[in-house]
Each structure stands twice: as C-alpha cells, then as structure tokens.
Amino acid sequence: MRVKRIVPNVHASDLDHARRFYQDGLGLTLLMDFGWVATYGAPATASAQISIMAASDDQAAMPDISIEVDDLDAALASLRAAGFEPEYGPTEEPWGVRRFFVRDPTGKLVNVLTHKE
C-alpha cells in the first residue's frame, strides 16, 4: 500500500469566499466541485505530505496548513489583491524558508512559504 495524497478537509460556511482565497489568491486549480465540497490543488506538482507540529515557546501561532509556492512575493501580492492580509511576515526564518501566515476564510492559519535558494 502507498498513500497517494493527503487532503485536509476544512469546514467553510462560504465556499465562494474560500474560492477567492485558494483559487484567486493562491492560484490553485479547482479539481472537483459538487456544490457542497470543492477541492483545489496544483495537479502537476501535488505530493502526499503531512506535517505534525508540537507547540514551541518561540512560535506564538501554529499554522493549520502549509502551502509551498515558487514566488512568495507574487503569492503575497495575489492574496492581498483578493482581500487577505498576512498576520505574520513575510520574514526569512533561520531554517531556510521565507514565509508569511494568513487566515483563510474558515479561520485556518495558512503558512505560505518558499525555500531560500
């Protein structure tokens, strides 16, 4: 057996608002839409991953979802244009990533990141 993908299932009362964040703001592709559930992804680069995090004294907030992008500045500009402002960052972390945190329409804290080259 092999895991083919892991998809976080996030409750949303307003699917259109969530679409603005994930599709318009982050540029993900709508992969499935049944009216009551919509799945977004990046089909060409999707992989199965899950991160398990423990609380840390030096990190006030722990993100619910991490999304890696190839251009952090473009992601930030796109999310701002869609009406979403970061709660943290953008910043360069000592472990080699640039990132910012932003809340999606369901209240989940999303870690948008890129690895420094």
mmCIF file of C-alpha atoms in Angstrom:
data_model
loop_
_atom_site.group_PDB
_atom_site.id
_atom_site.type_symbol
_atom_site.label_atom_id
_atom_site.label_comp_id
_atom_site.label_asym_id
_atom_site.label_seq_id
_atom_site.Cartn_x
_atom_site.Cartn_y
_atom_site.Cartn_z
ATOM 1 C CA MET A 1 0.000 0.000 0.000
ATOM 2 C CA ARG A 2 1.128 3.559 -0.689
ATOM 3 C CA VAL A 3 -0.517 6.823 0.180
ATOM 4 C CA LYS A 4 -1.286 8.748 -2.995
ATOM 5 C CA ARG A 5 -2.358 12.047 -1.437
ATOM 6 C CA ILE A 6 -3.438 13.694 1.765
ATOM 7 C CA VAL A 7 -6.154 16.327 1.601
ATOM 8 C CA PRO A 8 -7.025 18.437 4.627
ATOM 9 C CA ASN A 9 -10.812 18.795 4.871
ATOM 10 C CA VAL A 10 -11.629 22.271 6.150
ATOM 11 C CA HIS A 11 -15.179 23.328 7.047
ATOM 12 C CA ALA A 12 -16.354 26.542 5.363
ATOM 13 C CA SER A 13 -19.705 28.286 5.623
ATOM 14 C CA ASP A 14 -18.982 30.358 2.492
ATOM 15 C CA LEU A 15 -17.471 28.326 -0.364
ATOM 16 C CA ASP A 16 -17.189 31.378 -2.620
ATOM 17 C CA HIS A 17 -15.078 33.204 -0.063
ATOM 18 C CA ALA A 18 -12.853 30.124 0.217
ATOM 19 C CA ARG A 19 -12.574 30.039 -3.602
ATOM 20 C CA ARG A 20 -11.325 33.621 -3.576
ATOM 21 C CA PHE A 21 -8.560 32.621 -1.162
ATOM 22 C CA TYR A 22 -7.439 29.287 -2.637
ATOM 23 C CA GLN A 23 -8.156 29.820 -6.352
ATOM 24 C CA ASP A 24 -7.962 33.584 -6.886
ATOM 25 C CA GLY A 25 -5.442 34.338 -4.131
ATOM 26 C CA LEU A 26 -3.146 31.315 -4.347
ATOM 27 C CA GLY A 27 -3.803 30.296 -7.952
ATOM 28 C CA LEU A 28 -4.796 26.702 -7.188
ATOM 29 C CA THR A 29 -6.871 24.816 -9.746
ATOM 30 C CA LEU A 30 -10.421 23.744 -8.970
ATOM 31 C CA LEU A 31 -10.149 19.947 -9.248
ATOM 32 C CA MET A 32 -13.639 18.961 -8.082
ATOM 33 C CA ASP A 33 -16.824 20.874 -7.271
ATOM 34 C CA PHE A 34 -20.026 19.215 -6.048
ATOM 35 C CA GLY A 35 -21.568 22.448 -4.786
ATOM 36 C CA TRP A 36 -21.100 21.447 -1.154
ATOM 37 C CA VAL A 37 -17.440 20.405 -1.413
ATOM 38 C CA ALA A 38 -14.688 21.827 -3.609
ATOM 39 C CA THR A 39 -11.137 20.514 -3.930
ATOM 40 C CA TYR A 40 -8.273 22.718 -5.101
ATOM 41 C CA GLY A 41 -4.769 21.683 -5.996
ATOM 42 C CA ALA A 42 -1.722 22.040 -8.174
ATOM 43 C CA PRO A 43 -2.066 18.883 -10.286
ATOM 44 C CA ALA A 44 1.379 18.997 -11.879
ATOM 45 C CA THR A 45 3.238 19.224 -8.562
ATOM 46 C CA ALA A 46 0.961 17.643 -5.949
ATOM 47 C CA SER A 47 2.506 15.232 -3.484
ATOM 48 C CA ALA A 48 1.326 13.450 -0.365
ATOM 49 C CA GLN A 49 2.640 15.139 2.743
ATOM 50 C CA ILE A 50 1.527 15.828 6.260
ATOM 51 C CA SER A 51 3.296 17.837 8.978
ATOM 52 C CA ILE A 52 2.854 17.058 12.659
ATOM 53 C CA MET A 53 3.782 20.013 14.860
ATOM 54 C CA ALA A 54 4.413 20.369 18.564
ATOM 55 C CA ALA A 55 3.898 23.667 20.343
ATOM 56 C CA SER A 56 7.010 25.789 20.659
ATOM 57 C CA ASP A 57 7.732 28.647 23.056
ATOM 58 C CA ASP A 58 9.289 30.744 20.291
ATOM 59 C CA GLN A 59 6.311 30.465 17.929
ATOM 60 C CA ALA A 60 3.117 32.149 19.081
ATOM 61 C CA ALA A 61 0.899 30.670 16.382
ATOM 62 C CA MET A 62 0.947 27.254 14.746
ATOM 63 C CA PRO A 63 -0.374 27.105 11.184
ATOM 64 C CA ASP A 64 -3.097 24.636 10.244
ATOM 65 C CA ILE A 65 -1.925 24.263 6.643
ATOM 66 C CA SER A 66 1.395 24.894 4.877
ATOM 67 C CA ILE A 67 1.452 25.758 1.182
ATOM 68 C CA GLU A 68 4.784 25.999 -0.621
ATOM 69 C CA VAL A 69 4.916 28.407 -3.569
ATOM 70 C CA ASP A 70 7.641 29.226 -6.078
ATOM 71 C CA ASP A 71 7.307 33.019 -5.690
ATOM 72 C CA LEU A 72 6.423 34.281 -2.219
ATOM 73 C CA ASP A 73 6.166 37.923 -3.254
ATOM 74 C CA ALA A 74 3.729 37.065 -6.043
ATOM 75 C CA ALA A 75 1.634 34.936 -3.643
ATOM 76 C CA LEU A 76 1.539 37.801 -1.139
ATOM 77 C CA ALA A 77 0.500 40.289 -3.835
ATOM 78 C CA SER A 78 -2.173 37.935 -5.167
ATOM 79 C CA LEU A 79 -3.643 37.272 -1.721
ATOM 80 C CA ARG A 80 -3.660 40.975 -0.903
ATOM 81 C CA ALA A 81 -5.414 41.693 -4.205
ATOM 82 C CA ALA A 82 -8.024 39.089 -3.193
ATOM 83 C CA GLY A 83 -8.518 40.905 0.131
ATOM 84 C CA PHE A 84 -6.367 38.832 2.504
ATOM 85 C CA GLU A 85 -3.629 40.405 4.664
ATOM 86 C CA PRO A 86 -0.872 38.431 6.423
ATOM 87 C CA GLU A 87 -0.897 38.111 10.206
ATOM 88 C CA TYR A 88 2.821 37.331 10.338
ATOM 89 C CA GLY A 89 5.656 38.188 7.981
ATOM 90 C CA PRO A 90 6.771 37.968 5.339
ATOM 91 C CA THR A 91 10.022 37.015 7.003
ATOM 92 C CA GLU A 92 13.113 34.901 6.483
ATOM 93 C CA GLU A 93 13.400 32.123 9.045
ATOM 94 C CA PRO A 94 16.767 30.773 10.251
ATOM 95 C CA TRP A 95 15.927 27.254 8.984
ATOM 96 C CA GLY A 96 15.927 28.345 5.343
ATOM 97 C CA VAL A 97 12.425 29.459 4.390
ATOM 98 C CA ARG A 98 10.733 32.748 3.584
ATOM 99 C CA ARG A 99 7.123 32.752 4.703
ATOM 100 C CA PHE A 100 4.060 34.552 5.931
ATOM 101 C CA PHE A 101 0.927 33.470 7.783
ATOM 102 C CA VAL A 102 -2.535 34.421 6.550
ATOM 103 C CA ARG A 103 -6.014 33.318 7.671
ATOM 104 C CA ASP A 104 -8.230 31.637 5.137
ATOM 105 C CA PRO A 105 -11.975 32.374 5.155
ATOM 106 C CA THR A 106 -12.625 29.473 7.552
ATOM 107 C CA GLY A 107 -10.247 30.895 10.145
ATOM 108 C CA LYS A 108 -7.456 28.405 9.465
ATOM 109 C CA LEU A 109 -3.966 29.829 9.724
ATOM 110 C CA VAL A 110 -2.107 29.144 6.463
ATOM 111 C CA ASN A 111 1.691 29.139 6.302
ATOM 112 C CA VAL A 112 2.646 30.293 2.780
ATOM 113 C CA LEU A 113 6.330 29.590 2.195
ATOM 114 C CA THR A 114 9.190 29.214 -0.209
ATOM 115 C CA HIS A 115 12.610 27.688 0.388
ATOM 116 C CA LYS A 116 15.502 30.126 0.120
ATOM 117 C CA GLU A 117 17.817 29.344 -2.738
#
